[in-house]
Short mmCIF file of C-alpha atoms in Angstrom, two decimals:
data_model
loop_
_atom_site.label_atom_id
_atom_site.label_comp_id
_atom_site.label_asym_id
_atom_site.label_seq_id
_atom_site.Cartn_x
_atom_site.Cartn_y
_atom_site.Cartn_z
CA MET A 1 20.31 -16.79 14.26
CA VAL A 2 22.33 -14.76 11.95
CA ARG A 3 23.73 -17.74 10.13
CA LEU A 4 20.15 -19.00 9.70
CA HIS A 5 18.96 -15.81 8.40
CA ASN A 6 21.81 -15.70 5.89
CA LEU A 7 20.76 -19.21 4.93
CA LEU A 8 17.13 -18.12 4.58
CA LEU A 9 18.00 -15.37 2.25
CA THR A 10 20.41 -17.26 -0.07
CA GLY A 11 19.20 -21.00 0.07
CA LEU A 12 16.30 -22.56 -2.07
CA ALA A 13 15.72 -25.64 -0.12
CA PRO A 14 13.04 -25.53 2.58
CA ILE A 15 15.00 -24.95 6.07
CA ALA A 16 13.44 -25.54 9.70
CA PHE A 17 12.48 -22.03 11.10
CA ALA A 18 14.01 -21.86 14.74
CA THR A 19 11.80 -21.81 17.47
CA ALA A 20 11.88 -21.42 21.39
CA ASP A 21 10.61 -24.94 21.19
CA ASN A 22 10.40 -27.14 18.12
CA THR A 23 8.83 -29.94 18.92
CA THR A 24 5.80 -31.88 17.54
CA ALA A 25 3.87 -31.28 21.08
CA SER A 26 4.73 -27.83 20.90
CA PHE A 27 3.59 -27.26 17.47
CA GLU A 28 0.24 -28.79 18.11
CA GLU A 29 -0.07 -26.86 21.08
CA ARG A 30 0.94 -23.47 19.41
CA CYS A 31 -1.45 -24.55 16.34
CA ARG A 32 -4.39 -25.24 18.61
CA SER A 33 -4.15 -21.98 20.53
CA LEU A 34 -3.49 -19.87 17.53
CA PRO A 35 -6.94 -18.47 16.76
CA ALA A 36 -7.20 -16.62 20.39
CA SER A 37 -4.01 -14.73 19.03
CA LEU A 38 -4.91 -13.35 15.63
CA LYS A 39 -6.74 -10.13 15.06
CA ILE A 40 -8.44 -10.38 11.94
CA PRO A 41 -10.57 -7.72 10.64
CA ASN A 42 -14.31 -8.83 9.90
CA ALA A 43 -13.70 -12.29 10.42
CA ASN A 44 -16.74 -14.42 11.07
CA SER A 45 -14.61 -17.53 12.42
CA THR A 46 -11.29 -18.75 12.72
CA THR A 47 -10.40 -22.30 13.61
CA ALA A 48 -6.79 -24.12 13.48
CA GLN A 49 -6.27 -27.96 13.45
CA PHE A 50 -2.75 -29.72 13.71
CA VAL A 51 -2.50 -32.00 10.57
CA ALA A 52 0.19 -34.95 10.51
CA ALA A 53 1.86 -35.80 7.73
CA GLY A 54 0.28 -38.99 5.92
CA THR A 55 -3.37 -37.29 6.65
CA THR A 56 -5.99 -37.34 3.49
CA LEU A 57 -8.33 -34.40 4.75
CA THR A 58 -11.36 -34.23 3.24
CA PHE A 59 -14.21 -31.49 2.52
CA PRO A 60 -17.47 -32.63 3.02
CA ASN A 61 -18.91 -28.78 2.93
CA ALA A 62 -17.11 -28.08 -0.27
CA ASP A 63 -19.02 -27.75 -3.47
CA PRO A 64 -19.10 -31.09 -5.49
CA SER A 65 -18.53 -28.78 -8.76
CA CYS A 66 -15.03 -27.97 -7.37
CA GLY A 67 -14.11 -31.56 -7.78
CA ARG A 68 -11.90 -31.51 -4.93
CA ALA A 69 -13.11 -34.24 -2.25
CA SER A 70 -10.15 -34.81 -0.44
CA GLN A 71 -6.38 -33.77 -0.36
CA ASN A 72 -3.29 -36.02 0.92
CA VAL A 73 -1.04 -34.00 3.29
CA THR A 74 2.85 -34.65 3.13
CA VAL A 75 4.07 -32.99 5.86
CA ASP A 76 3.01 -31.86 9.50
CA LEU A 77 1.18 -28.52 9.36
CA CYS A 78 -1.34 -26.04 11.27
CA ARG A 79 -4.37 -25.55 9.22
CA VAL A 80 -6.03 -22.38 9.47
CA ILE A 81 -9.71 -21.76 8.42
CA THR A 82 -11.31 -18.59 8.30
CA GLN A 83 -14.39 -16.62 6.99
CA VAL A 84 -14.08 -12.96 6.16
CA ALA A 85 -16.50 -10.15 5.01
CA THR A 86 -15.56 -8.13 2.45
CA SER A 87 -19.24 -6.35 2.50
CA ALA A 88 -22.15 -6.46 3.84
CA ARG A 89 -23.42 -8.77 1.17
CA SER A 90 -19.75 -10.72 0.40
CA GLY A 91 -17.09 -12.31 1.96
CA ILE A 92 -14.08 -15.06 1.29
CA LYS A 93 -13.33 -18.34 2.58
CA MET A 94 -9.56 -19.11 3.20
CA GLU A 95 -7.20 -21.44 4.49
CA ALA A 96 -3.60 -20.71 5.28
CA TRP A 97 -1.41 -23.92 5.67
CA LEU A 98 1.43 -23.30 8.17
CA PRO A 99 4.21 -26.24 7.59
CA ALA A 100 6.42 -27.39 10.65
CA ASP A 101 9.75 -27.15 8.59
CA TRP A 102 8.97 -23.34 7.46
CA SER A 103 11.61 -21.66 5.03
CA GLY A 104 10.53 -18.36 5.84
CA ARG A 105 8.89 -17.90 2.73
CA PHE A 106 5.05 -17.09 2.08
CA LEU A 107 3.15 -18.18 -1.21
CA SER A 108 -0.53 -17.46 -2.40
CA THR A 109 -2.22 -19.63 -4.99
CA GLY A 110 -4.84 -18.77 -7.21
CA ASN A 111 -7.86 -19.94 -8.87
CA GLY A 112 -9.51 -21.38 -11.87
CA GLY A 113 -12.38 -20.64 -14.43
CA LEU A 114 -15.08 -18.52 -12.98
CA GLY A 115 -14.95 -20.46 -10.02
CA GLY A 116 -14.81 -20.09 -6.35
CA CYS A 117 -12.61 -23.14 -5.51
CA ILE A 118 -9.82 -23.49 -3.01
CA GLN A 119 -7.24 -25.25 -5.08
CA PHE A 120 -5.75 -27.38 -2.11
CA GLU A 121 -3.54 -29.26 -4.59
CA ASP A 122 -1.46 -26.18 -4.82
CA ILE A 123 -1.54 -25.30 -1.23
CA GLN A 124 -0.51 -28.55 -0.41
CA TYR A 125 2.29 -28.35 -2.81
CA ALA A 126 3.25 -25.05 -1.50
CA ALA A 127 3.47 -26.09 2.04
CA SER A 128 5.60 -29.49 1.22
CA LEU A 129 8.14 -26.93 -0.18
CA GLY A 130 8.51 -25.10 3.25
CA PHE A 131 6.10 -22.01 2.04
CA ALA A 132 3.62 -20.60 4.45
CA ALA A 133 0.65 -21.09 1.67
CA VAL A 134 -2.77 -19.53 1.36
CA GLY A 135 -5.56 -19.89 -0.90
CA THR A 136 -9.11 -18.66 -0.97
CA ASN A 137 -12.49 -19.68 -2.41
CA ASN A 138 -12.25 -16.02 -4.81
CA GLY A 139 -15.40 -15.11 -3.26
CA HIS A 140 -18.18 -17.75 -3.85
CA ASP A 141 -18.45 -21.31 -3.62
CA GLY A 142 -18.62 -23.48 -6.72
CA SER A 143 -17.27 -23.62 -10.24
CA THR A 144 -20.16 -21.45 -11.96
CA GLY A 145 -20.84 -17.70 -12.05
CA GLN A 146 -24.43 -18.02 -10.58
CA SER A 147 -23.16 -15.85 -7.49
CA PHE A 148 -22.65 -12.53 -9.55
CA LEU A 149 -26.24 -12.34 -10.16
CA ASP A 150 -27.73 -9.53 -8.43
CA ASN A 151 -24.42 -8.97 -6.54
CA PRO A 152 -21.57 -6.57 -7.92
CA ASP A 153 -19.83 -7.22 -4.48
CA VAL A 154 -19.20 -11.17 -5.25
CA ILE A 155 -17.99 -9.75 -8.85
CA GLU A 156 -15.62 -7.49 -6.93
CA ASP A 157 -14.31 -10.20 -5.01
CA TYR A 158 -13.66 -12.15 -8.11
CA ALA A 159 -12.08 -9.57 -10.18
CA TYR A 160 -9.28 -8.78 -7.66
CA ARG A 161 -10.59 -8.38 -4.08
CA ALA A 162 -10.53 -12.06 -2.63
CA VAL A 163 -7.18 -12.87 -3.42
CA HIS A 164 -5.63 -9.50 -2.35
CA THR A 165 -7.72 -9.73 0.86
CA GLY A 166 -6.25 -13.51 1.33
CA VAL A 167 -2.44 -12.36 0.99
CA VAL A 168 -2.90 -9.34 3.51
CA ILE A 169 -4.54 -11.82 6.18
CA GLY A 170 -2.30 -14.95 5.31
CA LYS A 171 0.62 -12.86 5.90
CA ASN A 172 -0.91 -11.88 9.20
CA ILE A 173 -1.69 -15.52 10.00
CA SER A 174 1.47 -16.43 9.10
CA ALA A 175 3.63 -13.63 11.38
CA THR A 176 1.50 -14.60 14.19
CA PHE A 177 2.09 -17.94 14.22
CA TYR A 178 5.76 -18.24 13.72
CA GLY A 179 6.84 -14.79 15.54
CA THR A 180 8.32 -13.49 12.63
CA GLN A 181 7.29 -11.73 9.15
CA HIS A 182 8.43 -14.05 6.22
CA LYS A 183 11.33 -13.50 4.25
CA LYS A 184 10.08 -13.08 0.89
CA SER A 185 6.54 -13.50 -0.71
CA TYR A 186 5.44 -15.57 -3.87
CA TYR A 187 2.22 -16.32 -6.19
CA MET A 188 1.73 -19.21 -8.33
CA GLY A 189 -1.33 -19.59 -10.55
CA CYS A 190 -2.70 -20.65 -13.98
CA SER A 191 -5.54 -19.65 -16.11
CA THR A 192 -7.80 -17.32 -14.20
CA GLY A 193 -4.68 -17.92 -11.21
CA GLY A 194 -2.56 -16.53 -14.41
CA ARG A 195 -4.71 -13.29 -14.51
CA GLN A 196 -4.89 -13.06 -10.45
CA GLY A 197 -1.26 -13.16 -10.65
CA PHE A 198 -0.71 -10.11 -13.33
CA LYS A 199 -3.50 -8.09 -11.50
CA GLU A 200 -1.44 -8.29 -8.39
CA ALA A 201 1.79 -7.21 -9.95
CA GLN A 202 -0.25 -4.27 -11.69
CA SER A 203 -2.44 -2.87 -8.76
CA PHE A 204 -1.03 -4.40 -5.81
CA ALA A 205 3.21 -4.55 -6.48
CA GLU A 206 3.58 -4.82 -2.85
CA ASP A 207 2.18 -8.10 -2.46
CA PHE A 208 4.75 -10.35 -3.80
CA ASP A 209 8.59 -10.26 -4.59
CA GLY A 210 8.15 -13.24 -7.19
CA ILE A 211 5.08 -14.00 -9.81
CA VAL A 212 4.34 -17.10 -11.57
CA ALA A 213 1.79 -16.99 -14.01
CA GLY A 214 0.48 -19.14 -16.45
CA ALA A 215 -1.65 -19.10 -19.45
CA PRO A 216 -3.14 -16.26 -18.16
CA ALA A 217 -6.86 -14.88 -18.78
CA PHE A 218 -5.93 -11.35 -18.90
CA SER A 219 -7.86 -9.01 -21.70
CA PHE A 220 -10.56 -10.98 -19.81
CA ASN A 221 -13.59 -9.10 -21.41
CA ASN A 222 -12.56 -10.14 -24.88
CA LEU A 223 -11.49 -13.54 -23.80
CA THR A 224 -15.11 -14.13 -22.41
CA SER A 225 -16.43 -13.12 -25.70
CA TRP A 226 -14.28 -15.13 -27.71
CA SER A 227 -14.79 -18.62 -25.40
CA SER A 228 -18.51 -17.99 -25.11
CA TYR A 229 -18.50 -17.46 -29.00
CA PHE A 230 -17.72 -20.86 -30.16
CA TYR A 231 -21.34 -22.14 -29.15
CA PRO A 232 -22.95 -19.83 -31.39
CA LEU A 233 -20.12 -20.30 -34.30
CA THR A 234 -20.15 -23.94 -34.20
CA GLY A 235 -23.81 -24.62 -33.07
CA PRO A 236 -25.23 -27.54 -31.34
CA PRO A 237 -24.45 -31.03 -33.09
CA THR A 238 -27.58 -30.73 -34.98
CA ALA A 239 -26.48 -27.74 -36.64
CA ASP A 240 -25.01 -27.78 -40.38
CA THR A 241 -22.21 -25.59 -39.02
CA PHE A 242 -21.07 -28.13 -36.44
CA VAL A 243 -17.77 -30.08 -37.05
CA PRO A 244 -18.17 -33.71 -35.74
CA PHE A 245 -15.83 -35.01 -33.01
CA GLU A 246 -14.79 -37.64 -35.13
CA VAL A 247 -13.66 -35.16 -38.11
CA TRP A 248 -11.21 -33.43 -35.75
CA PRO A 249 -8.45 -35.88 -35.82
CA VAL A 250 -8.56 -35.62 -39.39
CA ILE A 251 -8.27 -31.66 -38.99
CA ALA A 252 -5.35 -32.03 -36.69
CA GLN A 253 -3.30 -34.19 -38.95
CA ASP A 254 -4.08 -32.01 -41.90
CA ILE A 255 -2.75 -29.25 -39.87
CA LEU A 256 0.40 -31.00 -38.97
CA ARG A 257 0.92 -31.95 -42.72
CA GLN A 258 0.83 -28.27 -43.23
CA CYS A 259 2.67 -26.80 -40.66
CA ASP A 260 4.83 -29.14 -38.60
CA HIS A 261 7.80 -28.80 -41.04
CA LEU A 262 7.45 -24.74 -40.49
CA ASP A 263 9.55 -25.19 -37.25
CA GLY A 264 12.72 -27.29 -38.62
CA ALA A 265 11.31 -30.44 -37.17
CA VAL A 266 8.97 -32.65 -38.28
CA ASP A 267 8.13 -34.32 -34.88
CA GLY A 268 4.27 -34.04 -34.62
CA ILE A 269 4.71 -30.77 -32.40
CA LEU A 270 4.12 -27.19 -33.65
CA GLU A 271 6.87 -25.20 -31.92
CA SER A 272 5.91 -22.22 -33.29
CA PRO A 273 2.01 -22.31 -34.02
CA ASP A 274 1.37 -18.88 -34.72
CA LEU A 275 3.39 -19.35 -38.14
CA CYS A 276 0.70 -21.84 -39.12
CA ASP A 277 -1.95 -20.30 -41.69
CA TYR A 278 -4.38 -23.33 -41.79
CA ASP A 279 -6.26 -23.57 -44.85
CA PRO A 280 -8.99 -26.53 -44.63
CA SER A 281 -9.99 -26.36 -48.13
CA GLY A 282 -8.00 -29.66 -48.64
CA LEU A 283 -10.59 -31.63 -46.59
CA ILE A 284 -13.66 -30.54 -48.29
CA CYS A 285 -16.05 -33.72 -49.32
CA GLY A 286 -15.99 -34.96 -52.82
CA LYS A 287 -18.22 -36.88 -54.30
CA GLY A 288 -19.13 -40.01 -52.74
CA GLN A 289 -16.66 -39.51 -49.80
CA ASN A 290 -17.22 -40.69 -46.18
CA SER A 291 -18.25 -37.50 -44.50
CA SER A 292 -16.37 -38.87 -41.33
CA THR A 293 -13.09 -37.99 -42.94
CA CYS A 294 -14.26 -34.89 -44.70
CA LEU A 295 -15.66 -31.15 -44.18
CA THR A 296 -18.87 -29.86 -45.94
CA GLU A 297 -18.13 -26.28 -47.09
CA THR A 298 -20.38 -25.03 -44.25
CA GLN A 299 -18.11 -26.80 -41.83
CA ALA A 300 -14.92 -25.65 -43.36
CA ASN A 301 -16.13 -22.11 -42.79
CA THR A 302 -16.53 -22.85 -39.09
CA VAL A 303 -12.96 -24.32 -39.18
CA ARG A 304 -11.66 -21.23 -41.12
CA SER A 305 -13.50 -18.83 -38.35
CA ILE A 306 -11.87 -21.12 -35.39
CA TYR A 307 -8.69 -20.39 -36.66
CA SER A 308 -8.95 -16.71 -37.62
CA PRO A 309 -9.07 -13.92 -35.12
CA LEU A 310 -12.52 -12.77 -33.67
CA LEU A 311 -13.66 -9.33 -34.93
CA ASP A 312 -17.00 -7.60 -33.83
CA ALA A 313 -19.95 -6.54 -35.92
CA GLU A 314 -17.90 -3.53 -37.19
CA GLY A 315 -14.85 -5.88 -37.85
CA SER A 316 -12.75 -4.49 -35.39
CA PHE A 317 -10.32 -6.89 -33.63
CA VAL A 318 -11.64 -8.69 -30.34
CA TYR A 319 -9.41 -11.60 -29.45
CA PRO A 320 -6.66 -13.57 -31.18
CA ARG A 321 -7.25 -16.98 -33.03
CA MET A 322 -7.45 -20.40 -32.02
CA GLN A 323 -3.69 -21.33 -32.60
CA PRO A 324 -3.46 -24.45 -34.52
CA GLY A 325 -2.76 -27.44 -32.19
CA GLY A 326 -5.48 -26.63 -29.98
CA GLU A 327 -7.79 -29.21 -31.91
CA SER A 328 -5.26 -31.65 -30.48
CA THR A 329 -6.27 -30.99 -26.97
CA GLU A 330 -8.61 -29.95 -24.87
CA ALA A 331 -10.44 -27.61 -27.46
CA VAL A 332 -12.55 -30.05 -29.15
CA PHE A 333 -14.56 -31.00 -26.09
CA SER A 334 -14.61 -28.02 -24.17
CA MET A 335 -14.91 -25.38 -26.83
CA PHE A 336 -16.17 -27.12 -30.09
CA ASN A 337 -18.54 -29.80 -28.73
CA GLY A 338 -21.88 -27.81 -29.25
CA GLN A 339 -22.62 -27.10 -25.70
CA ILE A 340 -22.50 -23.93 -23.46
CA PHE A 341 -18.86 -23.25 -22.41
CA GLY A 342 -18.71 -22.00 -18.42
CA SER A 343 -17.59 -18.36 -19.46
CA SER A 344 -21.00 -17.96 -20.87
CA ASP A 345 -21.95 -17.33 -17.26
CA TRP A 346 -20.06 -14.08 -17.12
CA TRP A 347 -22.51 -12.78 -19.60
CA ARG A 348 -25.47 -14.43 -18.23
CA TYR A 349 -24.74 -13.24 -14.37
CA ALA A 350 -22.31 -10.61 -14.60
CA ILE A 351 -22.76 -8.32 -17.93
CA PHE A 352 -26.46 -9.18 -18.65
CA ASN A 353 -27.39 -9.99 -14.98
CA ASP A 354 -30.19 -12.32 -16.55
CA SER A 355 -30.47 -15.63 -15.58
CA ASN A 356 -32.87 -16.42 -18.47
CA TRP A 357 -30.39 -15.35 -21.11
CA ASP A 358 -29.57 -17.88 -23.84
CA PRO A 359 -25.80 -18.28 -24.19
CA LEU A 360 -26.88 -19.47 -28.26
CA THR A 361 -27.78 -15.83 -28.42
CA LEU A 362 -24.78 -14.05 -27.92
CA LYS A 363 -23.90 -11.95 -31.03
CA LYS A 364 -20.94 -9.86 -32.44
CA GLU A 365 -22.86 -6.89 -31.73
CA ASP A 366 -22.74 -7.67 -27.90
CA PHE A 367 -18.99 -7.88 -27.52
CA PRO A 368 -17.91 -4.26 -27.06
CA LEU A 369 -20.52 -4.24 -24.18
CA SER A 370 -18.53 -6.03 -21.88
CA SER A 371 -15.21 -4.50 -22.50
CA THR A 372 -16.81 -1.37 -22.15
CA LEU A 373 -18.23 -1.98 -18.51
CA ASN A 374 -15.24 -3.27 -17.59
CA LEU A 375 -16.54 -4.48 -14.19
CA PHE A 376 -13.87 -3.49 -11.54
CA ASN A 377 -11.22 -3.30 -14.00
CA ILE A 378 -11.09 -7.36 -14.54
CA ASP A 379 -9.86 -7.00 -17.97
CA THR A 380 -6.25 -7.11 -16.49
CA TRP A 381 -4.71 -5.28 -19.23
CA GLU A 382 -2.47 -2.83 -17.82
CA GLY A 383 0.94 -2.47 -19.62
CA ASP A 384 2.93 -0.41 -16.77
CA LEU A 385 4.81 -2.74 -14.10
CA SER A 386 6.80 0.01 -13.16
CA ALA A 387 5.58 0.00 -9.55
CA PHE A 388 6.42 -4.04 -9.56
CA ARG A 389 9.89 -3.60 -10.97
CA ASP A 390 11.11 -0.94 -9.26
CA ARG A 391 10.38 -2.78 -5.91
CA GLY A 392 12.26 -5.54 -7.09
CA GLY A 393 9.67 -7.87 -8.14
CA LYS A 394 10.15 -10.64 -10.50
CA LEU A 395 7.48 -12.01 -12.61
CA LEU A 396 7.73 -15.19 -14.86
CA HIS A 397 4.92 -16.01 -17.35
CA TYR A 398 4.43 -19.14 -19.30
CA HIS A 399 1.72 -20.14 -21.86
CA GLY A 400 1.25 -23.60 -23.67
CA GLN A 401 1.71 -23.69 -27.27
CA VAL A 402 -1.11 -25.95 -27.64
CA ASP A 403 -3.58 -24.55 -24.98
CA GLY A 404 -7.07 -25.60 -25.88
CA ILE A 405 -9.02 -22.97 -23.32
CA ILE A 406 -6.99 -19.99 -23.54
CA THR A 407 -5.10 -19.38 -26.90
CA SER A 408 -1.56 -18.98 -26.63
CA GLU A 409 -1.63 -16.29 -29.19
CA ASN A 410 -2.89 -13.58 -26.62
CA SER A 411 0.29 -13.91 -24.41
CA PRO A 412 2.72 -12.33 -26.75
CA ARG A 413 0.23 -9.70 -27.20
CA TYR A 414 0.62 -8.70 -23.48
CA TYR A 415 4.51 -9.27 -23.22
CA GLU A 416 4.53 -6.60 -26.59
CA HIS A 417 1.93 -4.24 -24.71
CA VAL A 418 4.32 -4.26 -21.69
CA SER A 419 7.42 -3.48 -23.80
CA GLN A 420 5.62 -0.33 -25.60
CA THR A 421 3.65 1.13 -22.36
CA MET A 422 6.87 1.15 -20.57
CA ASP A 423 9.35 1.82 -23.53
CA LEU A 424 11.50 -1.32 -22.89
CA ALA A 425 13.42 -3.25 -25.18
CA PRO A 426 13.24 -7.13 -24.52
CA LYS A 427 16.79 -7.22 -22.72
CA GLU A 428 15.61 -4.39 -20.79
CA LEU A 429 12.29 -6.71 -19.91
CA ASP A 430 14.26 -9.24 -19.05
CA GLU A 431 15.54 -7.54 -15.81
CA PHE A 432 12.02 -8.21 -14.14
CA TYR A 433 9.58 -9.96 -16.75
CA ARG A 434 10.23 -13.24 -18.59
CA PHE A 435 7.90 -15.21 -21.11
CA PHE A 436 8.11 -18.50 -21.97
CA ARG A 437 6.48 -20.48 -24.50
CA ILE A 438 6.19 -23.94 -24.02
CA SER A 439 5.32 -26.09 -26.94
CA GLY A 440 3.26 -29.06 -26.95
CA MET A 441 1.89 -27.69 -23.59
CA ARG A 442 -2.05 -28.09 -22.87
CA HIS A 443 -3.69 -25.74 -20.64
CA CYS A 444 -1.74 -25.44 -17.35
CA SER A 445 -0.53 -29.11 -17.55
CA GLY A 446 -0.74 -31.95 -19.49
CA GLY A 447 0.11 -32.47 -23.32
CA PRO A 448 2.97 -34.04 -25.76
CA GLY A 449 5.61 -31.35 -24.58
CA ALA A 450 7.33 -30.46 -21.63
CA HIS A 451 4.50 -29.72 -19.35
CA VAL A 452 5.84 -31.36 -16.24
CA ILE A 453 7.51 -28.00 -15.03
CA GLY A 454 6.24 -28.15 -11.04
CA ASN A 455 3.71 -25.32 -11.55
CA GLY A 456 1.52 -26.76 -9.13
CA GLY A 457 -0.12 -29.80 -7.17
CA PHE A 458 -1.47 -31.29 -10.68
CA SER A 459 2.09 -31.05 -12.09
CA PRO A 460 4.72 -31.43 -9.54
CA ALA A 461 8.54 -31.63 -11.22
CA ALA A 462 10.31 -34.69 -10.39
CA SER A 463 13.30 -32.29 -9.09
CA LEU A 464 13.65 -28.98 -6.81
CA GLU A 465 16.32 -27.73 -9.21
CA PRO A 466 15.31 -24.67 -10.77
CA GLU A 467 16.42 -25.76 -14.24
CA GLU A 468 13.29 -28.38 -13.55
CA ASN A 469 10.95 -26.68 -11.03
CA VAL A 470 9.37 -23.18 -12.03
CA LEU A 471 8.60 -22.49 -8.79
CA MET A 472 12.29 -22.77 -7.36
CA ALA A 473 13.38 -20.81 -10.58
CA ILE A 474 11.47 -17.61 -9.33
CA VAL A 475 12.44 -18.10 -5.87
CA ARG A 476 16.13 -18.29 -7.19
CA TRP A 477 15.52 -15.51 -9.40
CA VAL A 478 14.34 -13.36 -6.07
CA ILE A 479 16.87 -14.48 -3.65
CA ASN A 480 20.07 -14.91 -5.87
CA GLN A 481 19.17 -12.42 -8.90
CA ARG A 482 19.74 -15.45 -10.92
CA ALA A 483 16.92 -15.00 -13.43
CA PRO A 484 15.85 -18.37 -15.39
CA VAL A 485 17.17 -18.62 -18.72
CA LEU A 486 15.73 -22.40 -19.69
CA TRP A 487 14.42 -25.20 -17.82
CA HIS A 488 13.44 -28.84 -18.62
CA SER A 489 10.72 -31.03 -17.62
CA ASN A 490 11.08 -34.85 -16.53
CA LEU A 491 8.59 -35.94 -18.79
CA ILE A 492 11.14 -36.28 -21.53
CA LEU A 493 13.62 -38.50 -20.69
CA LYS A 494 16.73 -36.73 -22.13
CA GLU A 495 17.35 -38.68 -24.92
CA LYS A 496 19.05 -37.40 -27.33
CA LEU A 497 17.95 -36.54 -30.79
CA GLU A 498 19.34 -38.73 -33.52
CA THR A 499 16.40 -38.23 -36.15
CA VAL A 500 14.84 -35.03 -35.56
CA ASN A 501 16.65 -31.88 -35.92
CA PRO A 502 17.23 -30.31 -32.55
CA TYR A 503 17.17 -26.67 -31.21
CA SER A 504 19.57 -24.68 -29.52
CA VAL A 505 19.70 -24.72 -25.76
CA SER A 506 22.59 -21.91 -24.98
CA GLN A 507 22.18 -19.75 -22.46
CA LYS A 508 20.88 -16.96 -24.90
CA PRO A 509 17.77 -18.38 -27.07
CA THR A 510 18.39 -19.07 -30.59
CA LYS A 511 16.42 -17.62 -33.03
CA ILE A 512 15.26 -19.62 -36.08
CA ASN A 513 13.65 -17.54 -38.61
CA SER A 514 11.27 -19.74 -40.47
CA VAL A 515 10.19 -17.21 -43.10
CA GLY A 516 13.00 -15.63 -44.52
CA GLY A 517 15.40 -18.64 -44.04
CA GLY A 518 17.12 -20.22 -40.97
CA ASP A 519 18.70 -23.91 -40.79
CA ALA A 520 18.03 -25.79 -37.50
CA SER A 521 20.31 -28.64 -38.89
CA ASP A 522 23.33 -27.11 -37.86
CA LEU A 523 22.37 -26.53 -33.92
CA ARG A 524 24.05 -28.91 -31.40
CA VAL A 525 22.12 -32.02 -30.63
CA THR A 526 20.66 -31.96 -27.15
CA TYR A 527 17.52 -32.49 -25.57
CA LYS A 528 14.03 -32.78 -27.25
CA ARG A 529 12.33 -30.32 -25.02
CA TRP A 530 13.70 -27.16 -23.40
CA CYS A 531 11.73 -24.13 -22.25
CA ILE A 532 13.62 -21.09 -23.14
CA PHE A 533 12.59 -17.37 -22.34
CA GLN A 534 11.33 -14.84 -25.37
CA ASP A 535 13.72 -12.13 -25.32
CA THR A 536 12.93 -10.69 -28.94
CA PRO A 537 9.85 -9.15 -29.92
CA ILE A 538 7.10 -11.58 -31.08
CA SER A 539 5.89 -9.24 -33.87
CA GLY A 540 7.01 -10.73 -37.35
CA LYS A 541 7.61 -14.24 -38.62
CA THR A 542 10.30 -15.32 -36.00
CA LEU A 543 10.50 -18.31 -33.97
CA ILE A 544 12.06 -18.64 -29.98
CA SER A 545 10.44 -21.48 -28.63
CA ILE A 546 11.80 -24.66 -26.82
CA ALA A 547 14.42 -27.32 -27.90
#
């Protein structure tokens, strides 16, 4: 057992955890008898079932809006389902998937949007890698915020309590089943899941040894102002302010024409969109021009507003702009489509608590209300991560640079906020917190860049090597103290470039100064897309991205 213990502390690959009887029959029997051994405070019901590898689970009682009707399971595991009250009128539904070949590791998954949807694909992904994996419904069912109406307790679950409760209970379930405590605990989530990861680091530092948080929805109150305001900004499709769908590809090409060269490589991807100060004036329609290829002056003003920071009625900063490049991904059909965006439910059911409120009436005068209320400190903007650092925690933060749902320009603000709050230089932050900007990546997955990084069930990497898999990268950082410097995506087939200026992939990122000079042509030719951590202040016009 001493040798096995050492392997669990130093190895990265899942290892079968030793038990008195590790046969399949014994595993099934222990699984079925588990509920009788569990002591879960406030649990309304708890069941357990053995699930054999190759089984396709179906979820007939799941809310259809979650879009998860089934999930294929690739390893033998024990599936535990429980419901736990968090107050007299709120509670969580959660699942724990306990693999037969347990690595001694625990992992919690997160959620997305305003939703109360267990992300089974992420639980399966983690369990397949040997983690005892848990997930909750975030305190309510379905992808909308309707459950927030007249119920602050449900809002509290959504803000922080559901994930933390699931972690505490999940660790108890895991320890009871395996007969021993986990060795290390991890978190993985994106979008709302990214915010939840940062909330854990800020408020529950002891919950996790390692956190992977992508495209985080922190600065939550102002984020919901920003994303909800696109509907009043563009208006419905009949409004003269609305930009038709067919014009957005023209705008996207104009943005590339103006800005693609700024990173030193004309390759169709903005490596550092923060350098792009887009001006749509050149697309304003001339006399007799086809309106599907140009903009009216009113529409051009809409575009200018989209690519400008959001200000309130007093002219105070609220939230960063949509970064150029977002128009080539989800933004056009999610944010600029002249329809109500899902975040409006936060205003309707949580802030105004009025099911009849019309999202088209959201005004700049309203923005301070949400940030002032800051219900249950949902903003998730605490800059002091010293408790997480001091307990040895490691935090890996990433954000796609063409994210069309949560602008990538908000993540650098938080990185700098932590640096200033803790009075730490980037090299000092590197010891526990690293931020990766992934060019060409959309919201959490997809896009023309290196997005296949093993950050969840929708985006499993082809390899478990830490250089190719962000989850394995955080495991290695926690266990072996080897911090990630770069990783690459199997999306790009490692084809060397001959005609495009390359970027450095040395162990320390190479800075390309796109304002005061800088030349990419003398950097050694390597693979096209590598993710490199940010290790200098973001402010100013510097590019430290990927190669």
